[in-house]
PDB file of C-alpha atoms in Angstrom:
ATOM      1  CA  MET A   1      51.057 151.857  76.279  1.00 37.00           C
ATOM      2  CA  ARG A   2      54.112 149.645  75.799  1.00 37.00           C
ATOM      3  CA  ILE A   3      53.689 146.069  76.974  1.00 36.00           C
ATOM      4  CA  ASN A   4      56.944 144.166  77.395  1.00 41.00           C
ATOM      5  CA  LEU A   5      57.161 140.395  77.476  1.00 35.00           C
ATOM      6  CA  LEU A   6      56.310 139.070  80.894  1.00 37.00           C
ATOM      7  CA  ALA A   7      56.376 135.840  82.751  1.00 37.00           C
ATOM      8  CA  VAL A   8      54.125 134.990  85.630  1.00 40.00           C
ATOM      9  CA  LEU A   9      52.192 132.243  87.132  1.00 33.00           C
ATOM     10  CA  LEU A  10      48.759 133.036  88.594  1.00 33.00           C
ATOM     11  CA  LEU A  11      47.318 131.493  85.612  1.00 33.00           C
ATOM     12  CA  LEU A  12      47.731 127.827  86.347  1.00 35.00           C
ATOM     13  CA  ALA A  13      44.703 125.985  85.060  1.00 36.00           C
ATOM     14  CA  GLY A  14      45.537 123.281  87.549  1.00 39.00           C
ATOM     15  CA  PRO A  15      48.735 121.200  87.429  1.00 41.00           C
ATOM     16  CA  VAL A  16      49.869 122.416  83.994  1.00 42.00           C
ATOM     17  CA  ARG A  17      53.437 122.552  82.692  1.00 44.00           C
ATOM     18  CA  ALA A  18      55.461 125.666  83.523  1.00 41.00           C
ATOM     19  CA  ASP A  19      56.091 126.584  79.893  1.00 46.00           C
ATOM     20  CA  GLU A  20      52.324 126.636  79.214  1.00 52.00           C
ATOM     21  CA  TRP A  21      51.516 129.327  81.784  1.00 50.00           C
ATOM     22  CA  LEU A  22      54.550 131.334  80.755  1.00 52.00           C
ATOM     23  CA  VAL A  23      53.531 131.500  77.095  1.00 51.00           C
ATOM     24  CA  GLU A  24      49.895 132.258  77.987  1.00 58.00           C
ATOM     25  CA  VAL A  25      50.728 135.164  80.283  1.00 54.00           C
ATOM     26  CA  GLU A  26      53.220 136.650  77.834  1.00 53.00           C
ATOM     27  CA  ARG A  27      50.535 136.541  75.160  1.00 56.00           C
ATOM     28  CA  ALA A  28      48.097 138.340  77.461  1.00 57.00           C
ATOM     29  CA  ALA A  29      50.680 141.060  78.096  1.00 54.00           C
ATOM     30  CA  ARG A  30      51.333 141.597  74.389  1.00 51.00           C
ATOM     31  CA  GLY A  31      47.617 141.924  73.704  1.00 52.00           C
ATOM     32  CA  ALA A  32      46.959 144.379  76.514  1.00 49.00           C
ATOM     33  CA  SER A  33      47.924 147.541  74.641  1.00 46.00           C
ATOM     34  CA  ILE A  34      44.876 149.548  73.559  1.00 46.00           C
ATOM     35  CA  PRO A  35      45.841 152.216  70.961  1.00 49.00           C
ATOM     36  CA  ASN A  36      44.290 155.685  71.352  1.00 51.00           C
ATOM     37  CA  GLU A  37      42.341 154.720  74.454  1.00 48.00           C
ATOM     38  CA  ALA A  38      41.073 157.706  76.380  1.00 50.00           C
ATOM     39  CA  VAL A  39      42.843 158.184  79.697  1.00 50.00           C
ATOM     40  CA  PRO A  40      40.381 158.973  82.514  1.00 47.00           C
ATOM     41  CA  GLU A  41      41.159 161.652  85.056  1.00 52.00           C
ATOM     42  CA  PRO A  42      43.054 159.911  87.890  1.00 50.00           C
ATOM     43  CA  PRO A  43      41.265 159.754  91.265  1.00 50.00           C
ATOM     44  CA  LYS A  44      42.802 161.063  94.442  1.00 56.00           C
ATOM     45  CA  GLY A  45      44.857 158.668  96.581  1.00 71.00           C
ATOM     46  CA  ASP A  46      47.147 155.751  95.768  1.00 91.00           C
ATOM     47  CA  PHE A  47      44.393 153.115  95.333  1.00 93.00           C
ATOM     48  CA  LEU A  48      40.897 152.985  93.916  1.00 94.00           C
ATOM     49  CA  PRO A  49      38.013 150.503  94.244  1.00 95.00           C
ATOM     50  CA  PHE A  50      37.889 148.154  91.245  1.00 95.00           C
ATOM     51  CA  THR A  51      35.293 145.619  90.091  1.00 95.00           C
ATOM     52  CA  ALA A  52      36.330 142.910  87.630  1.00 93.00           C
ATOM     53  CA  GLN A  53      34.581 143.029  84.251  1.00 90.00           C
ATOM     54  CA  SER A  54      33.283 139.511  84.946  1.00 89.00           C
ATOM     55  CA  ARG A  55      31.831 140.843  88.229  1.00 90.00           C
ATOM     56  CA  LEU A  56      33.347 137.897  90.079  1.00 89.00           C
ATOM     57  CA  PHE A  57      35.207 140.042  92.600  1.00 93.00           C
ATOM     58  CA  ALA A  58      36.067 143.550  93.738  1.00 95.00           C
ATOM     59  CA  ALA A  59      39.260 144.876  95.341  1.00 96.00           C
ATOM     60  CA  ASP A  60      41.436 147.971  95.593  1.00 96.00           C
ATOM     61  CA  ILE A  61      44.093 148.371  92.890  1.00 95.00           C
ATOM     62  CA  PRO A  62      46.842 150.997  92.437  1.00 95.00           C
ATOM     63  CA  VAL A  63      45.836 154.201  90.668  1.00 92.00           C
ATOM     64  CA  THR A  64      48.969 154.259  88.510  1.00 91.00           C
ATOM     65  CA  GLY A  65      51.580 151.810  87.231  1.00 92.00           C
ATOM     66  CA  TRP A  66      49.291 148.758  86.952  1.00 95.00           C
ATOM     67  CA  TRP A  67      46.969 147.828  84.077  1.00 94.00           C
ATOM     68  CA  PRO A  68      43.876 145.551  84.484  1.00 95.00           C
ATOM     69  CA  VAL A  69      43.234 142.951  81.766  1.00 93.00           C
ATOM     70  CA  GLU A  70      40.610 140.198  81.741  1.00 92.00           C
ATOM     71  CA  GLU A  71      40.445 137.216  79.368  1.00 89.00           C
ATOM     72  CA  GLU A  72      37.785 134.564  78.879  1.00 82.00           C
ATOM     73  CA  GLY A  73      39.220 131.047  78.696  1.00 75.00           C
ATOM     74  CA  PRO A  74      37.739 127.563  78.411  1.00 75.00           C
ATOM     75  CA  ASP A  75      37.432 127.356  82.215  1.00 70.00           C
ATOM     76  CA  GLY A  76      36.110 130.870  82.760  1.00 75.00           C
ATOM     77  CA  SER A  77      37.451 134.365  83.214  1.00 81.00           C
ATOM     78  CA  VAL A  78      41.098 135.047  84.157  1.00 90.00           C
ATOM     79  CA  PHE A  79      42.066 138.457  85.546  1.00 95.00           C
ATOM     80  CA  TYR A  80      45.533 140.031  85.251  1.00 96.00           C
ATOM     81  CA  LEU A  81      46.858 143.234  86.791  1.00 95.00           C
ATOM     82  CA  LEU A  82      49.990 144.028  84.776  1.00 95.00           C
ATOM     83  CA  GLY A  83      52.652 146.011  86.606  1.00 93.00           C
ATOM     84  CA  PRO A  84      56.130 147.466  86.059  1.00 92.00           C
ATOM     85  CA  ASP A  85      59.038 145.804  84.275  1.00 90.00           C
ATOM     86  CA  SER A  86      61.819 144.113  86.188  1.00 88.00           C
ATOM     87  CA  PRO A  87      65.215 145.894  86.274  1.00 87.00           C
ATOM     88  CA  THR A  88      66.401 143.622  83.431  1.00 84.00           C
ATOM     89  CA  GLY A  89      63.350 144.412  81.293  1.00 83.00           C
ATOM     90  CA  ALA A  90      62.767 140.695  80.583  1.00 83.00           C
ATOM     91  CA  PHE A  91      59.866 140.244  83.003  1.00 88.00           C
ATOM     92  CA  ARG A  92      56.787 142.230  83.904  1.00 91.00           C
ATOM     93  CA  SER A  93      55.220 142.022  87.346  1.00 94.00           C
ATOM     94  CA  VAL A  94      51.674 140.667  87.342  1.00 95.00           C
ATOM     95  CA  LEU A  95      48.925 139.940  89.817  1.00 97.00           C
ATOM     96  CA  SER A  96      46.378 137.396  88.633  1.00 95.00           C
ATOM     97  CA  VAL A  97      43.089 135.977  89.885  1.00 95.00           C
ATOM     98  CA  ARG A  98      41.641 132.690  88.697  1.00 91.00           C
ATOM     99  CA  SER A  99      38.791 130.516  89.954  1.00 88.00           C
ATOM    100  CA  TYR A 100      38.698 126.719  90.031  1.00 87.00           C
ATOM    101  CA  ASP A 101      35.763 124.374  90.582  1.00 83.00           C
ATOM    102  CA  ARG A 102      34.833 120.801  89.768  1.00 79.00           C
ATOM    103  CA  ASP A 103      33.874 121.829  86.228  1.00 78.00           C
ATOM    104  CA  SER A 104      37.424 123.079  85.547  1.00 76.00           C
ATOM    105  CA  SER A 105      39.289 120.917  83.049  1.00 75.00           C
ATOM    106  CA  GLN A 106      42.221 120.222  85.396  1.00 73.00           C
ATOM    107  CA  PHE A 107      40.636 120.543  88.826  1.00 76.00           C
ATOM    108  CA  ALA A 108      42.570 119.577  91.946  1.00 82.00           C
ATOM    109  CA  ASP A 109      41.406 120.321  95.482  1.00 85.00           C
ATOM    110  CA  ALA A 110      42.806 123.437  97.142  1.00 88.00           C
ATOM    111  CA  LYS A 111      45.246 121.600  99.412  1.00 90.00           C
ATOM    112  CA  LYS A 112      46.701 119.606  96.524  1.00 90.00           C
ATOM    113  CA  HIS A 113      46.933 122.740  94.390  1.00 91.00           C
ATOM    114  CA  ALA A 114      48.956 124.454  97.123  1.00 93.00           C
ATOM    115  CA  GLU A 115      51.249 121.421  97.356  1.00 93.00           C
ATOM    116  CA  LEU A 116      51.813 121.467  93.598  1.00 91.00           C
ATOM    117  CA  LEU A 117      52.730 125.167  93.598  1.00 93.00           C
ATOM    118  CA  ARG A 118      55.069 124.718  96.565  1.00 94.00           C
ATOM    119  CA  LYS A 119      56.697 121.501  95.334  1.00 94.00           C
ATOM    120  CA  SER A 120      60.486 121.794  95.106  1.00 93.00           C
ATOM    121  CA  ASP A 121      62.002 121.498  91.640  1.00 93.00           C
ATOM    122  CA  ASP A 122      65.769 121.445  91.146  1.00 92.00           C
ATOM    123  CA  ALA A 123      65.369 122.277  87.439  1.00 90.00           C
ATOM    124  CA  VAL A 124      64.131 125.775  88.327  1.00 92.00           C
ATOM    125  CA  SER A 125      65.630 126.018  91.844  1.00 94.00           C
ATOM    126  CA  ARG A 126      62.145 126.294  93.356  1.00 95.00           C
ATOM    127  CA  SER A 127      61.694 126.743  97.094  1.00 95.00           C
ATOM    128  CA  ALA A 128      58.672 127.767  99.145  1.00 96.00           C
ATOM    129  CA  THR A 129      57.712 129.008 102.586  1.00 96.00           C
ATOM    130  CA  ALA A 130      55.321 127.199 104.904  1.00 96.00           C
ATOM    131  CA  VAL A 131      51.581 127.739 104.391  1.00 96.00           C
ATOM    132  CA  ARG A 132      50.139 130.439 106.672  1.00 95.00           C
ATOM    133  CA  PRO A 133      46.433 131.198 107.302  1.00 94.00           C
ATOM    134  CA  GLN A 134      45.298 134.769 106.603  1.00 93.00           C
ATOM    135  CA  ARG A 135      41.851 136.362 106.476  1.00 91.00           C
ATOM    136  CA  VAL A 136      41.011 138.430 103.399  1.00 90.00           C
ATOM    137  CA  GLY A 137      38.604 141.352 103.145  1.00 85.00           C
ATOM    138  CA  SER A 138      35.466 139.235 102.921  1.00 79.00           C
ATOM    139  CA  GLY A 139      36.429 137.299 106.066  1.00 87.00           C
ATOM    140  CA  ILE A 140      37.488 134.185 104.141  1.00 89.00           C
ATOM    141  CA  LEU A 141      40.415 132.295 105.676  1.00 93.00           C
ATOM    142  CA  ALA A 142      43.001 131.888 102.907  1.00 94.00           C
ATOM    143  CA  ARG A 143      46.112 129.728 102.572  1.00 94.00           C
ATOM    144  CA  THR A 144      49.078 132.005 101.860  1.00 96.00           C
ATOM    145  CA  PHE A 145      52.707 131.240 101.010  1.00 97.00           C
ATOM    146  CA  GLU A 146      55.641 132.468  98.945  1.00 96.00           C
ATOM    147  CA  VAL A 147      57.615 130.759  96.184  1.00 96.00           C
ATOM    148  CA  VAL A 148      61.008 131.566  94.657  1.00 96.00           C
ATOM    149  CA  GLU A 149      62.245 130.033  91.400  1.00 95.00           C
ATOM    150  CA  THR A 150      64.510 130.823  88.443  1.00 93.00           C
ATOM    151  CA  ARG A 151      63.236 130.918  84.846  1.00 90.00           C
ATOM    152  CA  ARG A 152      64.882 131.661  81.530  1.00 85.00           C
ATOM    153  CA  LEU A 153      63.191 134.684  79.951  1.00 84.00           C
ATOM    154  CA  PRO A 154      61.767 135.603  77.514  1.00 77.00           C
ATOM    155  CA  SER A 155      60.380 132.100  77.101  1.00 70.00           C
ATOM    156  CA  GLU A 156      59.612 132.282  73.359  1.00 61.00           C
ATOM    157  CA  GLN A 157      62.739 134.085  72.168  1.00 66.00           C
ATOM    158  CA  ALA A 158      66.468 133.528  71.953  1.00 69.00           C
ATOM    159  CA  PRO A 159      68.684 134.493  73.549  1.00 76.00           C
ATOM    160  CA  SER A 160      67.072 134.062  76.963  1.00 80.00           C
ATOM    161  CA  PHE A 161      68.529 134.795  80.378  1.00 84.00           C
ATOM    162  CA  PRO A 162      67.899 133.420  83.890  1.00 89.00           C
ATOM    163  CA  GLU A 163      65.679 135.591  86.084  1.00 91.00           C
ATOM    164  CA  GLU A 164      64.878 134.851  89.721  1.00 93.00           C
ATOM    165  CA  LEU A 165      61.135 135.233  90.308  1.00 95.00           C
ATOM    166  CA  HIS A 166      59.169 135.670  93.518  1.00 96.00           C
ATOM    167  CA  HIS A 167      55.526 134.611  93.995  1.00 96.00           C
ATOM    168  CA  TYR A 168      53.072 135.821  96.653  1.00 96.00           C
ATOM    169  CA  VAL A 169      50.230 133.280  96.612  1.00 97.00           C
ATOM    170  CA  ALA A 170      46.825 133.132  98.324  1.00 96.00           C
ATOM    171  CA  ILE A 171      44.288 130.327  97.863  1.00 95.00           C
ATOM    172  CA  LEU A 172      40.748 131.238  98.935  1.00 94.00           C
ATOM    173  CA  PRO A 173      38.020 128.584  99.396  1.00 91.00           C
ATOM    174  CA  ASN A 174      34.746 129.215  97.566  1.00 88.00           C
ATOM    175  CA  GLY A 175      32.157 126.487  98.066  1.00 86.00           C
ATOM    176  CA  GLU A 176      33.501 123.293  96.501  1.00 85.00           C
ATOM    177  CA  GLY A 177      36.052 125.328  94.544  1.00 89.00           C
ATOM    178  CA  TYR A 178      38.565 128.066  95.275  1.00 91.00           C
ATOM    179  CA  TYR A 179      40.308 131.159  93.929  1.00 92.00           C
ATOM    180  CA  VAL A 180      44.060 131.491  93.381  1.00 93.00           C
ATOM    181  CA  LEU A 181      45.484 135.001  93.761  1.00 96.00           C
ATOM    182  CA  ARG A 182      49.120 135.378  92.819  1.00 96.00           C
ATOM    183  CA  LEU A 183      51.564 138.252  92.469  1.00 96.00           C
ATOM    184  CA  ILE A 184      54.734 137.381  90.575  1.00 96.00           C
ATOM    185  CA  SER A 185      57.662 139.751  90.154  1.00 94.00           C
ATOM    186  CA  SER A 186      61.415 139.751  89.891  1.00 93.00           C
ATOM    187  CA  ARG A 187      63.125 138.681  93.108  1.00 91.00           C
ATOM    188  CA  SER A 188      65.217 141.846  92.898  1.00 89.00           C
ATOM    189  CA  ASP A 189      62.234 144.149  93.548  1.00 89.00           C
ATOM    190  CA  TYR A 190      59.492 141.939  95.002  1.00 90.00           C
ATOM    191  CA  LEU A 191      59.389 143.839  98.300  1.00 91.00           C
ATOM    192  CA  ASP A 192      58.340 146.958  96.379  1.00 91.00           C
ATOM    193  CA  HIS A 193      55.031 145.239  95.563  1.00 92.00           C
ATOM    194  CA  ARG A 194      54.271 143.571  98.901  1.00 93.00           C
ATOM    195  CA  ASP A 195      52.065 146.369 100.276  1.00 93.00           C
ATOM    196  CA  MET A 196      50.010 146.376  97.079  1.00 94.00           C
ATOM    197  CA  PHE A 197      49.353 142.632  97.357  1.00 95.00           C
ATOM    198  CA  VAL A 198      48.419 142.935 101.045  1.00 94.00           C
ATOM    199  CA  ARG A 199      46.013 145.785 100.189  1.00 95.00           C
ATOM    200  CA  PHE A 200      44.484 143.696  97.391  1.00 96.00           C
ATOM    201  CA  LEU A 201      43.913 140.767  99.790  1.00 94.00           C
ATOM    202  CA  LYS A 202      42.473 142.916 102.574  1.00 94.00           C
ATOM    203  CA  THR A 203      39.924 144.487 100.212  1.00 95.00           C
ATOM    204  CA  PHE A 204      39.173 141.395  98.070  1.00 95.00           C
ATOM    205  CA  ARG A 205      35.438 140.543  98.011  1.00 93.00           C
ATOM    206  CA  LEU A 206      33.670 137.814  96.053  1.00 91.00           C
ATOM    207  CA  LEU A 207      30.631 139.119  94.167  1.00 87.00           C
ATOM    208  CA  GLY A 208      29.274 136.081  92.350  1.00 70.00           C
ATOM    209  CA  SER A 209      29.975 132.613  91.012  1.00 53.00           C
ATOM    210  CA  ARG A 210      31.467 131.612  87.708  1.00 51.00           C
TER     211      ARG A 210
END
């Protein structure tokens, strides 16, 4: 399986610098290829039930075109669902899930985290929609919003080129902490992935604590 360089943002370990999450996600994408891995017989239908290796959550994911990857970091497990390349080939769509609690190294409360992700930034032409409440599959009331910004990609190579990115974001409370679910893709094809993100949210269930 060929893994192109990708840039995405559901990986924020709190209010970290943009270049940090970009490098980290690109590294995860490069390491996701598993040579000679047996390919299971595909199930019927467009989606299948999926349980994270960490057993933190379960949700429906697409049967084809998306590749689940989970990494253990200093603040716990981070889940990525790697999707198709952008039309330019410089960016790969990704859905990520990450949990935050008071033991996280750069913890900020959920409201502040949402404000940080939505904060305008002229350097990357960032804009965001208003926050909207939405219930996910487990009945949790989440904060949802969208972000648009422009990044130069690939981040670690020259030459790099500007790419407009779109973020679907959901922040789900979990006790004193919360989960951040984010789907990032090229602005040019973000609508192609909207139904997948909505399906993921509607079927998302918490299974345990970190």
